[in-house]
Short mmCIF file of N, CA and C in Angstrom, two decimals:
data_model
loop_
_atom_site.label_atom_id
_atom_site.label_comp_id
_atom_site.label_asym_id
_atom_site.label_seq_id
_atom_site.Cartn_x
_atom_site.Cartn_y
_atom_site.Cartn_z
N MET A 24 -14.56 10.99 -106.19
CA MET A 24 -13.34 10.27 -106.29
C MET A 24 -13.15 9.46 -105.00
N VAL A 25 -12.92 8.22 -105.10
CA VAL A 25 -12.74 7.30 -104.00
C VAL A 25 -11.25 7.09 -103.75
N ARG A 26 -10.88 7.25 -102.54
CA ARG A 26 -9.49 7.08 -102.17
C ARG A 26 -9.26 5.64 -101.77
N ARG A 27 -8.27 5.08 -102.27
CA ARG A 27 -7.92 3.70 -101.93
C ARG A 27 -6.92 3.71 -100.78
N THR A 28 -7.11 2.72 -99.85
CA THR A 28 -6.20 2.65 -98.72
C THR A 28 -4.99 1.81 -99.06
N VAL A 29 -3.91 2.21 -98.52
CA VAL A 29 -2.67 1.47 -98.71
C VAL A 29 -2.61 0.41 -97.62
N ARG A 30 -1.99 -0.68 -97.94
CA ARG A 30 -1.89 -1.76 -96.98
C ARG A 30 -1.22 -1.25 -95.69
N GLY A 31 -1.90 -1.56 -94.46
CA GLY A 31 -1.38 -1.11 -93.19
C GLY A 31 -1.99 0.21 -92.75
N GLU A 32 -2.69 0.88 -93.62
CA GLU A 32 -3.31 2.15 -93.27
C GLU A 32 -4.78 1.86 -92.98
N THR A 33 -5.20 2.05 -91.71
CA THR A 33 -6.59 1.78 -91.34
C THR A 33 -7.15 3.00 -90.63
N ALA A 34 -8.46 2.98 -90.45
CA ALA A 34 -9.13 4.09 -89.77
C ALA A 34 -9.13 3.90 -88.26
N LEU A 35 -8.70 2.77 -87.76
CA LEU A 35 -8.68 2.50 -86.33
C LEU A 35 -7.30 2.73 -85.76
N SER A 36 -7.28 3.20 -84.50
CA SER A 36 -6.00 3.43 -83.83
C SER A 36 -5.79 2.33 -82.81
N ASP A 37 -4.62 1.73 -82.82
CA ASP A 37 -4.30 0.69 -81.85
C ASP A 37 -4.30 1.27 -80.43
N THR A 38 -3.88 2.49 -80.25
CA THR A 38 -3.84 3.12 -78.94
C THR A 38 -5.23 3.28 -78.36
N HIS A 39 -6.17 3.73 -79.19
CA HIS A 39 -7.55 3.88 -78.73
C HIS A 39 -8.17 2.54 -78.36
N GLY A 40 -7.86 1.53 -79.10
CA GLY A 40 -8.39 0.19 -78.82
C GLY A 40 -7.89 -0.35 -77.49
N VAL A 41 -6.60 -0.17 -77.23
CA VAL A 41 -6.02 -0.64 -75.96
C VAL A 41 -6.64 0.13 -74.80
N PHE A 42 -6.77 1.45 -74.95
CA PHE A 42 -7.37 2.27 -73.90
C PHE A 42 -8.80 1.83 -73.61
N LEU A 43 -9.58 1.57 -74.64
CA LEU A 43 -10.96 1.13 -74.48
C LEU A 43 -11.04 -0.23 -73.78
N MET A 44 -10.13 -1.15 -74.14
CA MET A 44 -10.12 -2.48 -73.51
C MET A 44 -9.78 -2.36 -72.01
N VAL A 45 -8.81 -1.53 -71.66
CA VAL A 45 -8.44 -1.35 -70.26
C VAL A 45 -9.60 -0.74 -69.48
N ALA A 46 -10.26 0.27 -70.04
CA ALA A 46 -11.39 0.92 -69.36
C ALA A 46 -12.52 -0.07 -69.12
N ILE A 47 -12.85 -0.88 -70.10
CA ILE A 47 -13.93 -1.87 -69.95
C ILE A 47 -13.54 -2.91 -68.89
N THR A 48 -12.29 -3.33 -68.87
CA THR A 48 -11.83 -4.31 -67.87
C THR A 48 -11.93 -3.74 -66.46
N VAL A 49 -11.52 -2.49 -66.27
CA VAL A 49 -11.60 -1.85 -64.95
C VAL A 49 -13.06 -1.72 -64.50
N ILE A 50 -13.94 -1.32 -65.39
CA ILE A 50 -15.37 -1.18 -65.05
C ILE A 50 -15.95 -2.53 -64.65
N LEU A 51 -15.64 -3.58 -65.40
CA LEU A 51 -16.13 -4.92 -65.06
C LEU A 51 -15.57 -5.40 -63.72
N ALA A 52 -14.31 -5.10 -63.44
CA ALA A 52 -13.71 -5.49 -62.16
C ALA A 52 -14.40 -4.79 -61.00
N VAL A 53 -14.74 -3.51 -61.15
CA VAL A 53 -15.44 -2.77 -60.10
C VAL A 53 -16.83 -3.35 -59.87
N ILE A 54 -17.53 -3.70 -60.93
CA ILE A 54 -18.87 -4.29 -60.81
C ILE A 54 -18.79 -5.63 -60.08
N VAL A 55 -17.83 -6.46 -60.43
CA VAL A 55 -17.68 -7.76 -59.75
C VAL A 55 -17.33 -7.55 -58.28
N LEU A 56 -16.45 -6.59 -57.98
CA LEU A 56 -16.08 -6.30 -56.59
C LEU A 56 -17.30 -5.85 -55.79
N LEU A 57 -18.11 -4.98 -56.34
CA LEU A 57 -19.32 -4.52 -55.65
C LEU A 57 -20.29 -5.68 -55.41
N MET A 58 -20.41 -6.57 -56.37
CA MET A 58 -21.30 -7.73 -56.18
C MET A 58 -20.77 -8.62 -55.07
N LEU A 59 -19.47 -8.83 -55.00
CA LEU A 59 -18.89 -9.66 -53.94
C LEU A 59 -19.04 -9.01 -52.57
N LEU A 60 -18.85 -7.69 -52.49
CA LEU A 60 -18.99 -7.00 -51.22
C LEU A 60 -20.43 -7.03 -50.72
N SER A 61 -21.39 -7.01 -51.62
CA SER A 61 -22.79 -7.07 -51.20
C SER A 61 -23.16 -8.43 -50.63
N MET A 62 -22.39 -9.46 -50.96
CA MET A 62 -22.67 -10.81 -50.45
C MET A 62 -22.07 -11.04 -49.08
N LEU A 63 -21.14 -10.20 -48.64
CA LEU A 63 -20.55 -10.36 -47.31
C LEU A 63 -21.58 -10.08 -46.23
N PRO A 64 -21.49 -10.75 -45.09
CA PRO A 64 -22.43 -10.46 -44.01
C PRO A 64 -22.20 -9.06 -43.48
N THR A 65 -23.29 -8.39 -43.09
CA THR A 65 -23.17 -7.04 -42.58
C THR A 65 -22.46 -7.08 -41.24
N GLY A 66 -21.71 -6.06 -40.96
CA GLY A 66 -21.00 -5.98 -39.70
C GLY A 66 -19.70 -6.76 -39.68
N SER A 67 -19.25 -7.26 -40.84
CA SER A 67 -18.01 -8.02 -40.84
C SER A 67 -16.81 -7.11 -40.65
N TRP A 68 -16.93 -5.84 -40.98
CA TRP A 68 -15.82 -4.91 -40.78
C TRP A 68 -16.06 -3.99 -39.60
N VAL A 69 -17.29 -3.52 -39.46
CA VAL A 69 -17.60 -2.55 -38.42
C VAL A 69 -18.72 -3.11 -37.55
N GLU A 70 -18.50 -3.10 -36.25
CA GLU A 70 -19.52 -3.56 -35.31
C GLU A 70 -20.67 -2.55 -35.28
N PRO A 71 -21.91 -2.99 -35.53
CA PRO A 71 -23.01 -2.03 -35.52
C PRO A 71 -23.30 -1.53 -34.10
N GLU A 72 -23.78 -0.33 -34.02
CA GLU A 72 -24.16 0.29 -32.74
C GLU A 72 -25.40 -0.42 -32.21
N PRO A 73 -25.49 -0.72 -30.90
CA PRO A 73 -26.67 -1.37 -30.35
C PRO A 73 -27.92 -0.51 -30.53
N ALA A 74 -29.08 -1.16 -30.60
CA ALA A 74 -30.34 -0.44 -30.80
C ALA A 74 -30.67 0.43 -29.59
N ILE A 75 -30.38 -0.06 -28.40
CA ILE A 75 -30.66 0.69 -27.18
C ILE A 75 -29.34 0.76 -26.40
N ILE A 76 -28.95 1.98 -26.06
CA ILE A 76 -27.65 2.18 -25.43
C ILE A 76 -27.81 2.83 -24.06
N ILE A 77 -26.80 2.64 -23.22
CA ILE A 77 -26.72 3.32 -21.94
C ILE A 77 -26.02 4.66 -22.19
N THR A 78 -26.70 5.75 -21.89
CA THR A 78 -26.09 7.06 -22.11
C THR A 78 -25.50 7.63 -20.83
N GLU A 79 -26.01 7.18 -19.67
CA GLU A 79 -25.49 7.73 -18.42
C GLU A 79 -25.77 6.76 -17.28
N ILE A 80 -24.82 6.67 -16.37
CA ILE A 80 -25.02 5.94 -15.12
C ILE A 80 -24.68 6.90 -13.99
N SER A 81 -25.66 7.13 -13.14
CA SER A 81 -25.45 7.99 -11.98
C SER A 81 -25.41 7.09 -10.76
N HIS A 82 -24.24 6.95 -10.18
CA HIS A 82 -24.12 6.02 -9.06
C HIS A 82 -23.85 6.71 -7.74
N VAL A 83 -23.77 8.03 -7.74
CA VAL A 83 -23.51 8.73 -6.49
C VAL A 83 -24.54 9.84 -6.31
N ASN A 84 -25.14 9.91 -5.11
CA ASN A 84 -26.05 10.98 -4.75
C ASN A 84 -25.45 11.64 -3.51
N ALA A 85 -24.93 12.85 -3.68
CA ALA A 85 -24.22 13.51 -2.58
C ALA A 85 -25.13 14.45 -1.79
N GLY A 86 -26.43 14.26 -1.85
CA GLY A 86 -27.36 15.13 -1.14
C GLY A 86 -27.37 14.86 0.36
N ALA A 87 -27.80 15.84 1.13
CA ALA A 87 -27.98 15.75 2.58
C ALA A 87 -26.68 15.43 3.32
N GLY A 88 -25.55 15.76 2.71
CA GLY A 88 -24.28 15.59 3.39
C GLY A 88 -23.71 14.19 3.36
N ALA A 89 -24.53 13.17 3.13
CA ALA A 89 -24.05 11.80 3.10
C ALA A 89 -24.03 11.31 1.65
N MET A 90 -22.99 10.58 1.29
CA MET A 90 -22.89 10.08 -0.07
C MET A 90 -23.50 8.68 -0.14
N THR A 91 -24.46 8.48 -1.06
CA THR A 91 -25.09 7.18 -1.25
C THR A 91 -24.92 6.76 -2.69
N TYR A 92 -25.00 5.48 -2.95
CA TYR A 92 -24.93 4.96 -4.31
C TYR A 92 -26.34 4.93 -4.88
N ALA A 93 -26.71 6.00 -5.60
CA ALA A 93 -28.08 6.21 -6.05
C ALA A 93 -28.52 5.23 -7.13
N SER A 94 -27.66 4.83 -8.04
CA SER A 94 -27.92 3.82 -9.06
C SER A 94 -29.06 4.18 -10.02
N ARG A 95 -28.83 5.19 -10.82
CA ARG A 95 -29.76 5.54 -11.91
C ARG A 95 -29.08 5.24 -13.23
N ILE A 96 -29.84 4.71 -14.17
CA ILE A 96 -29.30 4.38 -15.49
C ILE A 96 -30.21 5.01 -16.55
N THR A 97 -29.62 5.72 -17.49
CA THR A 97 -30.37 6.37 -18.56
C THR A 97 -30.14 5.61 -19.86
N LEU A 98 -31.24 5.24 -20.52
CA LEU A 98 -31.21 4.47 -21.75
C LEU A 98 -31.74 5.31 -22.90
N LYS A 99 -31.22 5.05 -24.09
CA LYS A 99 -31.66 5.79 -25.28
C LYS A 99 -31.96 4.81 -26.40
N ASN A 100 -33.10 5.04 -27.08
CA ASN A 100 -33.42 4.28 -28.29
C ASN A 100 -32.54 4.85 -29.39
N ASN A 101 -31.46 4.15 -29.70
CA ASN A 101 -30.45 4.61 -30.64
C ASN A 101 -30.71 4.13 -32.06
N SER A 102 -31.80 3.43 -32.29
CA SER A 102 -32.08 2.87 -33.61
C SER A 102 -33.11 3.72 -34.33
N SER A 103 -33.50 3.27 -35.50
CA SER A 103 -34.56 3.94 -36.25
C SER A 103 -35.89 3.20 -36.07
N THR A 104 -35.94 2.26 -35.14
CA THR A 104 -37.13 1.45 -34.89
C THR A 104 -37.92 2.01 -33.71
N THR A 105 -39.23 2.05 -33.85
CA THR A 105 -40.11 2.40 -32.74
C THR A 105 -40.49 1.11 -32.04
N PHE A 106 -40.23 1.03 -30.73
CA PHE A 106 -40.51 -0.17 -29.95
C PHE A 106 -41.77 0.03 -29.13
N GLU A 107 -42.56 -1.03 -28.99
CA GLU A 107 -43.68 -1.01 -28.05
C GLU A 107 -43.08 -1.38 -26.69
N ASN A 108 -42.99 -0.38 -25.79
CA ASN A 108 -42.19 -0.56 -24.58
C ASN A 108 -42.73 -1.63 -23.63
N ASP A 109 -44.02 -1.95 -23.67
CA ASP A 109 -44.54 -3.01 -22.79
C ASP A 109 -44.12 -4.39 -23.29
N HIS A 110 -43.68 -4.50 -24.54
CA HIS A 110 -43.23 -5.79 -25.07
C HIS A 110 -41.75 -6.04 -24.80
N LEU A 111 -41.12 -5.08 -24.10
CA LEU A 111 -39.69 -5.20 -23.80
C LEU A 111 -39.46 -5.38 -22.31
N LYS A 112 -38.38 -6.08 -21.99
CA LYS A 112 -37.92 -6.12 -20.61
C LYS A 112 -36.42 -5.92 -20.62
N ALA A 113 -35.90 -5.40 -19.51
CA ALA A 113 -34.48 -5.12 -19.40
C ALA A 113 -33.88 -6.01 -18.32
N VAL A 114 -32.72 -6.57 -18.62
CA VAL A 114 -31.96 -7.34 -17.64
C VAL A 114 -30.63 -6.61 -17.49
N ILE A 115 -30.30 -6.27 -16.25
CA ILE A 115 -29.08 -5.50 -15.98
C ILE A 115 -28.11 -6.38 -15.19
N TYR A 116 -26.89 -6.43 -15.69
CA TYR A 116 -25.82 -7.21 -15.05
C TYR A 116 -24.76 -6.24 -14.53
N VAL A 117 -24.23 -6.53 -13.35
CA VAL A 117 -23.12 -5.76 -12.80
C VAL A 117 -21.97 -6.73 -12.61
N ASN A 118 -20.87 -6.45 -13.30
CA ASN A 118 -19.68 -7.32 -13.29
C ASN A 118 -20.03 -8.77 -13.63
N GLY A 119 -20.93 -8.95 -14.58
CA GLY A 119 -21.29 -10.28 -15.05
C GLY A 119 -22.38 -10.99 -14.27
N TYR A 120 -22.82 -10.42 -13.15
CA TYR A 120 -23.86 -11.05 -12.33
C TYR A 120 -25.19 -10.33 -12.56
N LYS A 121 -26.25 -11.13 -12.72
CA LYS A 121 -27.58 -10.55 -12.91
C LYS A 121 -27.96 -9.76 -11.67
N SER A 122 -28.27 -8.48 -11.87
CA SER A 122 -28.53 -7.60 -10.75
C SER A 122 -30.00 -7.20 -10.65
N CYS A 123 -30.63 -6.99 -11.81
CA CYS A 123 -32.00 -6.46 -11.81
C CYS A 123 -32.70 -6.84 -13.10
N ILE A 124 -34.00 -7.16 -12.98
CA ILE A 124 -34.84 -7.40 -14.16
C ILE A 124 -36.00 -6.42 -14.09
N ILE A 125 -36.15 -5.64 -15.15
CA ILE A 125 -37.29 -4.72 -15.26
C ILE A 125 -38.26 -5.38 -16.22
N GLN A 126 -39.39 -5.85 -15.70
CA GLN A 126 -40.33 -6.68 -16.47
C GLN A 126 -41.07 -5.92 -17.56
N THR A 127 -41.18 -4.62 -17.46
CA THR A 127 -41.79 -3.80 -18.51
C THR A 127 -41.07 -2.47 -18.57
N LEU A 128 -40.94 -1.92 -19.76
CA LEU A 128 -40.33 -0.61 -19.92
C LEU A 128 -41.40 0.46 -20.14
N ASN A 129 -42.65 0.13 -19.82
CA ASN A 129 -43.74 1.11 -19.85
C ASN A 129 -43.91 1.63 -18.42
N GLY A 130 -43.70 2.92 -18.24
CA GLY A 130 -43.73 3.52 -16.91
C GLY A 130 -45.06 3.37 -16.20
N HIS A 131 -46.18 3.49 -16.93
CA HIS A 131 -47.51 3.38 -16.31
C HIS A 131 -47.82 1.95 -15.87
N LEU A 132 -47.32 0.97 -16.63
CA LEU A 132 -47.57 -0.43 -16.27
C LEU A 132 -46.60 -0.93 -15.19
N LEU A 133 -45.47 -0.24 -15.01
CA LEU A 133 -44.53 -0.64 -13.96
C LEU A 133 -45.09 -0.31 -12.58
N ILE A 134 -45.82 0.78 -12.46
CA ILE A 134 -46.29 1.26 -11.15
C ILE A 134 -47.10 0.19 -10.41
N PRO A 135 -48.14 -0.43 -11.01
CA PRO A 135 -48.92 -1.40 -10.25
C PRO A 135 -48.31 -2.81 -10.19
N SER A 136 -47.19 -3.03 -10.90
CA SER A 136 -46.62 -4.38 -10.95
C SER A 136 -45.72 -4.62 -9.74
N HIS A 137 -45.39 -5.89 -9.53
CA HIS A 137 -44.42 -6.26 -8.51
C HIS A 137 -43.05 -6.13 -9.15
N HIS A 138 -42.28 -5.16 -8.72
CA HIS A 138 -40.97 -4.95 -9.31
C HIS A 138 -39.93 -4.85 -8.19
N TYR A 139 -38.91 -5.63 -8.37
CA TYR A 139 -37.84 -5.69 -7.38
C TYR A 139 -36.55 -5.22 -8.03
N GLY A 140 -35.86 -4.34 -7.36
CA GLY A 140 -34.60 -3.84 -7.88
C GLY A 140 -34.75 -2.54 -8.63
N VAL A 141 -35.98 -2.15 -8.98
CA VAL A 141 -36.20 -0.88 -9.67
C VAL A 141 -37.30 -0.12 -8.95
N LYS A 142 -37.04 1.16 -8.67
CA LYS A 142 -38.04 1.98 -7.98
C LYS A 142 -39.00 2.62 -8.98
N THR A 143 -38.44 3.35 -9.95
CA THR A 143 -39.27 4.08 -10.91
C THR A 143 -38.64 4.07 -12.29
N LEU A 144 -39.48 4.36 -13.28
CA LEU A 144 -39.04 4.63 -14.64
C LEU A 144 -39.51 6.03 -14.99
N GLY A 145 -38.70 6.80 -15.68
CA GLY A 145 -39.10 8.14 -16.08
C GLY A 145 -38.50 8.48 -17.43
N GLY A 146 -39.02 9.54 -18.03
CA GLY A 146 -38.51 9.99 -19.32
C GLY A 146 -39.50 9.76 -20.44
N GLU A 147 -39.20 10.35 -21.57
CA GLU A 147 -40.14 10.31 -22.70
C GLU A 147 -40.31 8.92 -23.30
N GLY A 148 -39.34 8.03 -23.14
CA GLY A 148 -39.42 6.69 -23.73
C GLY A 148 -40.38 5.75 -23.03
N CYS A 149 -40.83 6.09 -21.81
CA CYS A 149 -41.72 5.19 -21.08
C CYS A 149 -43.07 5.83 -20.77
N ARG A 150 -43.33 7.03 -21.26
CA ARG A 150 -44.56 7.74 -20.91
C ARG A 150 -45.80 7.21 -21.59
N ASP A 151 -45.67 6.81 -22.84
CA ASP A 151 -46.83 6.24 -23.53
C ASP A 151 -46.48 4.84 -24.01
N ARG A 152 -47.22 4.34 -24.96
CA ARG A 152 -47.09 2.96 -25.39
C ARG A 152 -45.82 2.69 -26.20
N PHE A 153 -45.30 3.73 -26.86
CA PHE A 153 -44.18 3.52 -27.78
C PHE A 153 -42.93 4.25 -27.33
N TRP A 154 -41.79 3.62 -27.62
CA TRP A 154 -40.48 4.20 -27.38
C TRP A 154 -39.89 4.54 -28.74
N ASN A 155 -39.95 5.82 -29.08
CA ASN A 155 -39.55 6.28 -30.41
C ASN A 155 -38.05 6.49 -30.50
N PRO A 156 -37.51 6.49 -31.72
CA PRO A 156 -36.07 6.73 -31.90
C PRO A 156 -35.64 8.06 -31.30
N GLY A 157 -34.52 8.04 -30.62
CA GLY A 157 -33.97 9.24 -30.00
C GLY A 157 -34.49 9.54 -28.61
N GLU A 158 -35.55 8.88 -28.18
CA GLU A 158 -36.11 9.13 -26.85
C GLU A 158 -35.31 8.39 -25.78
N GLU A 159 -35.28 9.00 -24.59
CA GLU A 159 -34.55 8.41 -23.46
C GLU A 159 -35.51 8.06 -22.33
N MET A 160 -35.07 7.15 -21.49
CA MET A 160 -35.78 6.85 -20.25
C MET A 160 -34.74 6.58 -19.17
N THR A 161 -35.11 6.88 -17.93
CA THR A 161 -34.21 6.68 -16.80
C THR A 161 -34.86 5.72 -15.82
N ALA A 162 -34.11 4.71 -15.42
CA ALA A 162 -34.56 3.76 -14.40
C ALA A 162 -33.81 4.06 -13.11
N ASP A 163 -34.58 4.28 -12.06
CA ASP A 163 -34.00 4.50 -10.73
C ASP A 163 -34.00 3.15 -10.02
N LEU A 164 -32.83 2.58 -9.87
CA LEU A 164 -32.71 1.24 -9.29
C LEU A 164 -32.46 1.34 -7.80
N THR A 165 -32.49 0.19 -7.14
CA THR A 165 -32.22 0.13 -5.71
C THR A 165 -30.84 0.70 -5.44
N ASP A 166 -30.75 1.53 -4.40
CA ASP A 166 -29.48 2.15 -4.05
C ASP A 166 -28.42 1.07 -3.84
N GLY A 167 -27.24 1.33 -4.34
CA GLY A 167 -26.13 0.39 -4.19
C GLY A 167 -26.00 -0.60 -5.32
N THR A 168 -26.88 -0.53 -6.33
CA THR A 168 -26.77 -1.46 -7.46
C THR A 168 -25.49 -1.20 -8.24
N PHE A 169 -25.19 0.09 -8.47
CA PHE A 169 -23.98 0.46 -9.20
C PHE A 169 -22.99 1.10 -8.24
N TYR A 170 -21.73 0.97 -8.55
CA TYR A 170 -20.68 1.61 -7.78
C TYR A 170 -19.56 1.96 -8.76
N PRO A 171 -18.72 2.91 -8.40
CA PRO A 171 -17.67 3.35 -9.32
C PRO A 171 -16.79 2.20 -9.79
N GLY A 172 -16.56 2.15 -11.08
CA GLY A 172 -15.69 1.13 -11.67
C GLY A 172 -16.38 -0.16 -12.05
N ALA A 173 -17.65 -0.33 -11.72
CA ALA A 173 -18.37 -1.56 -12.04
C ALA A 173 -18.65 -1.62 -13.55
N GLU A 174 -18.62 -2.82 -14.09
CA GLU A 174 -18.98 -3.03 -15.49
C GLU A 174 -20.48 -3.35 -15.55
N VAL A 175 -21.24 -2.49 -16.24
CA VAL A 175 -22.69 -2.63 -16.31
C VAL A 175 -23.08 -3.06 -17.71
N THR A 176 -23.82 -4.17 -17.80
CA THR A 176 -24.31 -4.67 -19.08
C THR A 176 -25.82 -4.61 -19.07
N LEU A 177 -26.37 -4.07 -20.14
CA LEU A 177 -27.82 -3.97 -20.32
C LEU A 177 -28.22 -4.88 -21.46
N LYS A 178 -29.18 -5.76 -21.20
CA LYS A 178 -29.77 -6.58 -22.26
C LYS A 178 -31.24 -6.22 -22.34
N ILE A 179 -31.70 -5.87 -23.54
CA ILE A 179 -33.11 -5.62 -23.79
C ILE A 179 -33.65 -6.83 -24.54
N LEU A 180 -34.71 -7.43 -23.98
CA LEU A 180 -35.28 -8.64 -24.58
C LEU A 180 -36.72 -8.41 -24.99
N ASP A 181 -37.14 -9.10 -26.03
CA ASP A 181 -38.55 -9.16 -26.41
C ASP A 181 -39.20 -10.12 -25.43
N LYS A 182 -40.25 -9.68 -24.73
CA LYS A 182 -40.86 -10.50 -23.68
C LYS A 182 -41.51 -11.77 -24.23
N ASP A 183 -42.04 -11.71 -25.44
CA ASP A 183 -42.73 -12.88 -25.99
C ASP A 183 -41.75 -13.97 -26.42
N SER A 184 -40.71 -13.60 -27.16
CA SER A 184 -39.79 -14.60 -27.71
C SER A 184 -38.51 -14.77 -26.88
N GLU A 185 -38.27 -13.88 -25.89
CA GLU A 185 -37.05 -13.88 -25.09
C GLU A 185 -35.81 -13.64 -25.95
N ARG A 186 -35.99 -13.09 -27.15
CA ARG A 186 -34.89 -12.78 -28.06
C ARG A 186 -34.23 -11.48 -27.62
N VAL A 187 -32.89 -11.46 -27.61
CA VAL A 187 -32.15 -10.26 -27.24
C VAL A 187 -32.23 -9.27 -28.40
N ILE A 188 -32.80 -8.10 -28.13
CA ILE A 188 -32.92 -7.05 -29.14
C ILE A 188 -31.67 -6.18 -29.15
N SER A 189 -31.12 -5.94 -27.96
CA SER A 189 -29.95 -5.08 -27.86
C SER A 189 -29.15 -5.46 -26.63
N GLN A 190 -27.84 -5.26 -26.73
CA GLN A 190 -26.95 -5.49 -25.59
C GLN A 190 -25.86 -4.42 -25.63
N HIS A 191 -25.64 -3.79 -24.48
CA HIS A 191 -24.65 -2.71 -24.40
C HIS A 191 -23.96 -2.78 -23.05
N THR A 192 -22.62 -2.63 -23.05
CA THR A 192 -21.84 -2.69 -21.82
C THR A 192 -21.02 -1.42 -21.67
N VAL A 193 -21.05 -0.84 -20.47
CA VAL A 193 -20.25 0.34 -20.15
C VAL A 193 -19.65 0.17 -18.76
N ARG A 194 -18.68 1.01 -18.45
CA ARG A 194 -18.08 1.01 -17.11
C ARG A 194 -18.66 2.18 -16.35
N ALA A 195 -19.14 1.92 -15.12
CA ALA A 195 -19.78 2.96 -14.30
C ALA A 195 -18.75 3.92 -13.76
#
């Protein structure tokens, strides 16, 4: 026996249809929003952390009873990139003035080179050819390079292209 429908009586619910249309519209709006956000330049909301950062500045050496400005700076590879340390050089500014250029960040190659403003490099980041993520190195600069309250800026450059790889500024 076949049941006949009365006019106005249907198998579809208007409420379900409206709910389905709203859900599809919201999903499409989210997809369009995600597509637009992916087109924005990175770092437009949050400044990215520099690849190489200054983790410590030691400007006072209180040994032997006299206080001297020892000027040691500790750097950390804060990125996920492994750098070939001989292809990098560091330029250090104090209060906006160029103070020191370290021509190589490879500790073994620094020893025989002519280097002014830096005495030694030490730490795991300069011991072999590569500076791996998370490794640190310490540069012992000429005494008096840093002093309390000075603004220290570190620029790491690629020696071949002179392109700035990282820049970080801290207060000593």
